Amino acid sequence: MTGAAEGDSEPVEAVRRPSVAALARDRRVWLILAVVAGLLVCCCSTVAGTLVALTTGLLSA
């Protein structure tokens, strides 16, 4: 259990936040990163495809 329970003599400020290594083990962090990476890839490919289509249309006209 994290946090101070009844009878603990430790102050709340002494409770440490999870480290980067502990966060990296959390599956939710990886899921969020995967969703962000997927959206980034989709957006970049859409922009690249639009630019190629525009360039092709402009060059063939």
PDB file of C-alpha atoms in Angstrom:
ATOM      1  CA  MET A   1       0.000   0.000   0.000  1.00  0.00           C
ATOM      2  CA  THR A   2       1.385   3.398  -0.868  1.00  0.00           C
ATOM      3  CA  GLY A   3       0.941   6.472   1.217  1.00  0.00           C
ATOM      4  CA  ALA A   4       0.853   6.922   4.940  1.00  0.00           C
ATOM      5  CA  ALA A   5      -1.404   4.664   6.978  1.00  0.00           C
ATOM      6  CA  GLU A   6      -2.530   5.148  10.548  1.00  0.00           C
ATOM      7  CA  GLY A   7       0.318   4.811  12.970  1.00  0.00           C
ATOM      8  CA  ASP A   8       3.043   5.594  10.458  1.00  0.00           C
ATOM      9  CA  SER A   9       5.601   7.973  11.839  1.00  0.00           C
ATOM     10  CA  GLU A  10       6.864   8.887   8.356  1.00  0.00           C
ATOM     11  CA  PRO A  11       5.753  12.282   7.060  1.00  0.00           C
ATOM     12  CA  VAL A  12       3.851  12.387   3.787  1.00  0.00           C
ATOM     13  CA  GLU A  13       6.689  14.344   2.128  1.00  0.00           C
ATOM     14  CA  ALA A  14       9.050  11.394   2.632  1.00  0.00           C
ATOM     15  CA  VAL A  15       6.944   9.103   0.417  1.00  0.00           C
ATOM     16  CA  ARG A  16       8.801   8.760  -2.875  1.00  0.00           C
ATOM     17  CA  ARG A  17       7.206   9.044  -6.278  1.00  0.00           C
ATOM     18  CA  PRO A  18       7.662   6.111  -8.653  1.00  0.00           C
ATOM     19  CA  SER A  19      10.896   6.153 -10.604  1.00  0.00           C
ATOM     20  CA  VAL A  20      11.175   6.240 -14.386  1.00  0.00           C
ATOM     21  CA  ALA A  21      12.027   2.527 -14.361  1.00  0.00           C
ATOM     22  CA  ALA A  22       8.856   1.752 -12.429  1.00  0.00           C
ATOM     23  CA  LEU A  23       6.805   3.831 -14.856  1.00  0.00           C
ATOM     24  CA  ALA A  24       8.413   2.053 -17.815  1.00  0.00           C
ATOM     25  CA  ARG A  25       7.177  -1.259 -16.428  1.00  0.00           C
ATOM     26  CA  ASP A  26       3.597   0.007 -16.360  1.00  0.00           C
ATOM     27  CA  ARG A  27       1.640  -1.298 -19.357  1.00  0.00           C
ATOM     28  CA  ARG A  28      -0.582   1.777 -19.454  1.00  0.00           C
ATOM     29  CA  VAL A  29       2.421   3.971 -20.260  1.00  0.00           C
ATOM     30  CA  TRP A  30       3.352   1.721 -23.186  1.00  0.00           C
ATOM     31  CA  LEU A  31      -0.267   1.684 -24.393  1.00  0.00           C
ATOM     32  CA  ILE A  32      -0.420   5.487 -24.360  1.00  0.00           C
ATOM     33  CA  LEU A  33       2.926   5.708 -26.182  1.00  0.00           C
ATOM     34  CA  ALA A  34       1.730   3.198 -28.788  1.00  0.00           C
ATOM     35  CA  VAL A  35      -1.469   5.160 -29.423  1.00  0.00           C
ATOM     36  CA  VAL A  36       0.456   8.431 -29.758  1.00  0.00           C
ATOM     37  CA  ALA A  37       2.983   6.810 -32.104  1.00  0.00           C
ATOM     38  CA  GLY A  38       0.163   5.351 -34.225  1.00  0.00           C
ATOM     39  CA  LEU A  39      -1.567   8.711 -34.508  1.00  0.00           C
ATOM     40  CA  LEU A  40       1.712  10.381 -35.406  1.00  0.00           C
ATOM     41  CA  VAL A  41       2.412   7.834 -38.149  1.00  0.00           C
ATOM     42  CA  CYS A  42      -1.113   8.182 -39.557  1.00  0.00           C
ATOM     43  CA  CYS A  43      -0.954  11.978 -39.588  1.00  0.00           C
ATOM     44  CA  CYS A  44       2.520  12.073 -41.154  1.00  0.00           C
ATOM     45  CA  SER A  45       1.590   9.557 -43.846  1.00  0.00           C
ATOM     46  CA  THR A  46      -1.571  11.522 -44.664  1.00  0.00           C
ATOM     47  CA  VAL A  47       0.404  14.753 -44.976  1.00  0.00           C
ATOM     48  CA  ALA A  48       3.078  13.056 -47.083  1.00  0.00           C
ATOM     49  CA  GLY A  49       0.452  11.499 -49.358  1.00  0.00           C
ATOM     50  CA  THR A  50      -1.288  14.836 -49.797  1.00  0.00           C
ATOM     51  CA  LEU A  51       1.980  16.541 -50.655  1.00  0.00           C
ATOM     52  CA  VAL A  52       2.838  13.852 -53.206  1.00  0.00           C
ATOM     53  CA  ALA A  53      -0.614  14.137 -54.763  1.00  0.00           C
ATOM     54  CA  LEU A  54      -0.340  17.907 -54.961  1.00  0.00           C
ATOM     55  CA  THR A  55       3.157  17.744 -56.404  1.00  0.00           C
ATOM     56  CA  THR A  56       2.138  15.179 -59.004  1.00  0.00           C
ATOM     57  CA  GLY A  57      -0.886  17.224 -59.984  1.00  0.00           C
ATOM     58  CA  LEU A  58       1.116  20.393 -60.254  1.00  0.00           C
ATOM     59  CA  LEU A  59       3.919  18.789 -62.256  1.00  0.00           C
ATOM     60  CA  SER A  60       1.623  17.030 -64.741  1.00  0.00           C
ATOM     61  CA  ALA A  61      -0.521  20.106 -65.446  1.00  0.00           C
TER      62      ALA A  61
END
